[in-house]
Amino acid sequence: MNACLLKEGDLGQQHRLASLFAASRLIVNGIKETYRFVIAAVIVVVMVGCASTPETPPISAPDIANAEIDDSIRRPVPVYEFPENEPDAAKEGLHAEQDRILRSPGYSNESTSTSRTILALLDRASQQEKLGRPERAAAALERALRIEPKNARLWHRLAVIRFEQGQYVQAESLAAKSSALAAGDWHLKQKNAEIIQQVQQRRAYLR
Amino acid sequence: MLSGILMSAAFVAYVMYLDYSIRSQFEGKRWSIPARVYARPLELYPGKQISADQFENELLILAYRKIKLPKRAGHYWRDGGRFYVVTRDFIFWDSPEVSVPMRVSIRDNHVISMNHAKNGDSLPLVRLDPATIGRIWPSHSEDRVLVQLDEIPQTLKKALVLVEDRNFFSHKGISVRSIFRAFLANLRAGGTVQGGSTLTQQLVKNFFLSNERTLWRKFNEAIMALLLEYHYEKEEILEAYINEIYLGQDGRRAIHGFGLASRFYFDKSLKNLDTHEVALLVAMVKGASYYSPRRYVKRAMDRRNLVIQILSEQGEISEKEALLAKARGLGVTQRAKSGITSYPAFMDLVRRQLKRDYREQDLNSEGLQVFTTLDPIVQTESEKALVKRVNQLAKSRDTEEAILQSASVVVSIESGEVLSMIGGRNPRFAGFNRALDAVRPVGSLVKPAVYLTALSRPDQYTLATLIDDSPLTLQLESGEEWTPENFDKKSHGLVPLYQALANSYNVSTARLGMDVGLPEIIKTFKRLGVERQVKPYPSMLLGAVALSPWEIAQVYHTLATGGFRTPLRAITAVLTAKGEPLQRYPLSIQQVLDTAPVYLVNYAMRIAARHGTGRAVYNVLPNDLVIASKTGTSNDLRDSWFAGFAGDKLGVVWLGMDNNEPTGLTGASGALRVWADTFKNIDIAPSVESIPQNIEMVDIDVKTGLRGGFRCKENVELPFIMGSAPVEVSSCSERFGGTMKWLKELF
């Protein structure tokens, strides 16, 4: 046990030194990050045709350390679906925006040879959602994910469907997954952060 | 008087209870239309990775016919890499797939183009109909080959009644005459040739498998037999008897019913059996293990000939037929074969997941359609790789008592779908499913959990942190002392954390594990997906924990996804006979771990595959493939493990003996080879690496664990969680090295 104790002391020394340097590096990194973000933001504005200046993405991440392990994820779910009479106008708008994101150039982060396939499945998902069949829409997205498993936008799209179905825990995890794969796609990360934030607000409200 | 009434009331209540239990048994075991189990449908699209041979193989599994000018659905033609296929209609739960004539061109293991054969339109996506991989009765745990009355050979029915219960068609469940007749027959033959209980009583006995021979049980059996006869027709009872009766043992698997027994002993279907074969099965009813034709040839032969004799005496067969039948050998196959499904291990998993997740009443409905994730291409390639390699390794290792066994699981990473499962060295053999049930010490496969727990505290541990590998003795709670040793019996001094994992050093891992705390590591285990109770003993740090290949797959899957747990699934949807979705397993995930520390552990496992314990994978696999892996070896080389992931797939392989004898194989010399052969043959979609946002790469001087200076020769680029990388720069001068040495000697 002796050796262990001494090693800890050794580490402590290292880290005291480290924290001094880390502080200065943080500032430099901060400047770098802001610079990169501004460029990314400009690109997003041009691409999406959004007029307003985007804000810094809110730092919303699921509270992993304290989260209970969710056993419901291993249970199958019923698929009985009831078509809605009138598609919700607001939802229509939301879907239109989702589609716009997904269709924007560079949506596919893998080989472009499969992009037409993914688009065909996305069309299917949208159609099914308009018909009020979210499980079938989700199934189309799962098919797309089998083809492009690391496509952050597909994961995001699935998160939105789960959110609308009221499956908030799923929505939160799927959004986090999307962000984990989104690399430099700030706009998408922001959208995911919004979902996570809404789920967390809901949770706080319920408490 | 009062006590008389009470007694009768109690008796009536008791009979009602027996009635309830026997009827629920009988109804529950009635064999209706089995569920049809499908493999995953093949999705074809431009860019899809598949070889022309694999595609043709899939078409053959689907029973497409090769015809020069394909016109109808289910026809195809192949010319090198060019295919002309007319697909079939199929109704999937989420959407129907309409038959389409198409031209598919495959080159360099990729689909180059797909066009509509008539109008030339390019097709973005076509889903073929799924292959049927088996039929099961989901509410029953055993596998059966169901036979219905009209499929049962007349000889079998006649022989059963003649040998076991002559008055079957006239008695009311029990028969005093039968008992008397059996008594006489036995006297005449000078031994037991006939039993006194009726077929109905035997059926009841089989329902409540119990070997106690008490009067009370006999009494219960008799009442239940009467009740059965009261409720059901003779023919129904005979059918149930033929599908239920116990006819042998195959390891842990009980062989029930003549249909399965016919497959098990003769590798034939029941209706194709000859008279002497039917007679043998009937002979075994009396005692399947006593008259086992594989073990006691003489005994079985004598009794079989007795059955033939009875058939001839009663005029069911001619004397000449009887003589010929008696002259035949037993005709049983050398090794038991299942023949029910080509994928017994995977089907076993399907059955268990159905049972776990679906309601009994849903599973009892007739003609369910079960859609699974099995990829026949991956399964076939995994089988080929495993069988070939294990046979080779087994040459010097198989003994009289046990042969070298193996199991493997391959999973698709992001979707968590089980693509293949092998339960033993003979993948067709439906016996002990080692992939699910061989719970064995996992050796160093636990280490990533130890390191992950440490790396989750970036203020304390990074991949560059120097940890101490010098000899260590721990005082256990029991008062005993424990001195972990490295595999090479050497001590490596201060080593960077990533190297300790990549080279699988035991001593430094034990020390690290004790420092971060056993309860914390157990928490990590749970988050990774271990459901089994793990006791916080120090020996768990070096893999005294026993898990099945399936459980290891779950753990490494959570690592491979970057900390998102997805319960591994074998089923995607279950439909009723009418095609209505019953329930479905959607893709569900839960983030259980921070992505950044998981990334660090995976990075160290990549180094393990590149330069450490797993480096032999690159003897087989291409250099540009990024592999993360871990070897595992249990004490005295009893278990050889390998878990690894690359691209979009994860695989786990185990090798060992069923009787737990040493194999002489390490993880690297055994399981690794099977894994590498498997991954060489299956298609792995290379994936773009997703580096968590808060990770930065920093050059490190391996010797000091500090930032690499320009003079340092042993710099290694390592990932760090932002702000955790060392700040001090190593000068890499003699003087500094001297200081470190001095520091080390001081402790």
CSV table of C-alpha atoms in Angstrom, one decimal, chain B residues 26 61 105 137 203 207 215 224 286 296 313 317 384 513 533 565 569 647 691 716 730 739 744:
chain,number,residue,atom,x,y,z
B,26,PHE,CA,-52.8,-30.4,-22.1
B,61,ILE,CA,-31.0,-19.4,-49.3
B,105,SER,CA,-24.1,-5.0,-61.0
B,137,TRP,CA,-43.4,-23.0,-30.8
B,203,LEU,CA,-48.9,-38.9,-21.0
B,207,PHE,CA,-46.5,-33.8,-18.2
B,215,LEU,CA,-49.0,-44.8,-4.5
B,224,MET,CA,-55.9,-37.1,-14.1
B,286,LYS,CA,-40.2,-48.0,-22.0
B,296,TYR,CA,-26.6,-50.1,-25.3
B,313,GLU,CA,-48.0,-61.8,-34.3
B,317,ILE,CA,-46.8,-56.9,-40.8
B,384,LYS,CA,-16.5,-21.2,-41.6
B,513,GLY,CA,-8.1,-0.9,-9.4
B,533,GLN,CA,-24.1,-9.6,-9.3
B,565,ARG,CA,-26.1,1.2,-24.0
B,569,ARG,CA,-31.6,-7.6,-29.8
B,647,GLY,CA,-15.9,-0.4,-38.3
B,691,ILE,CA,-13.9,12.2,-31.8
B,716,VAL,CA,3.5,9.3,-28.7
B,730,SER,CA,9.8,16.8,-20.8
B,739,THR,CA,15.9,12.7,-11.4
B,744,LYS,CA,11.5,6.1,-8.1
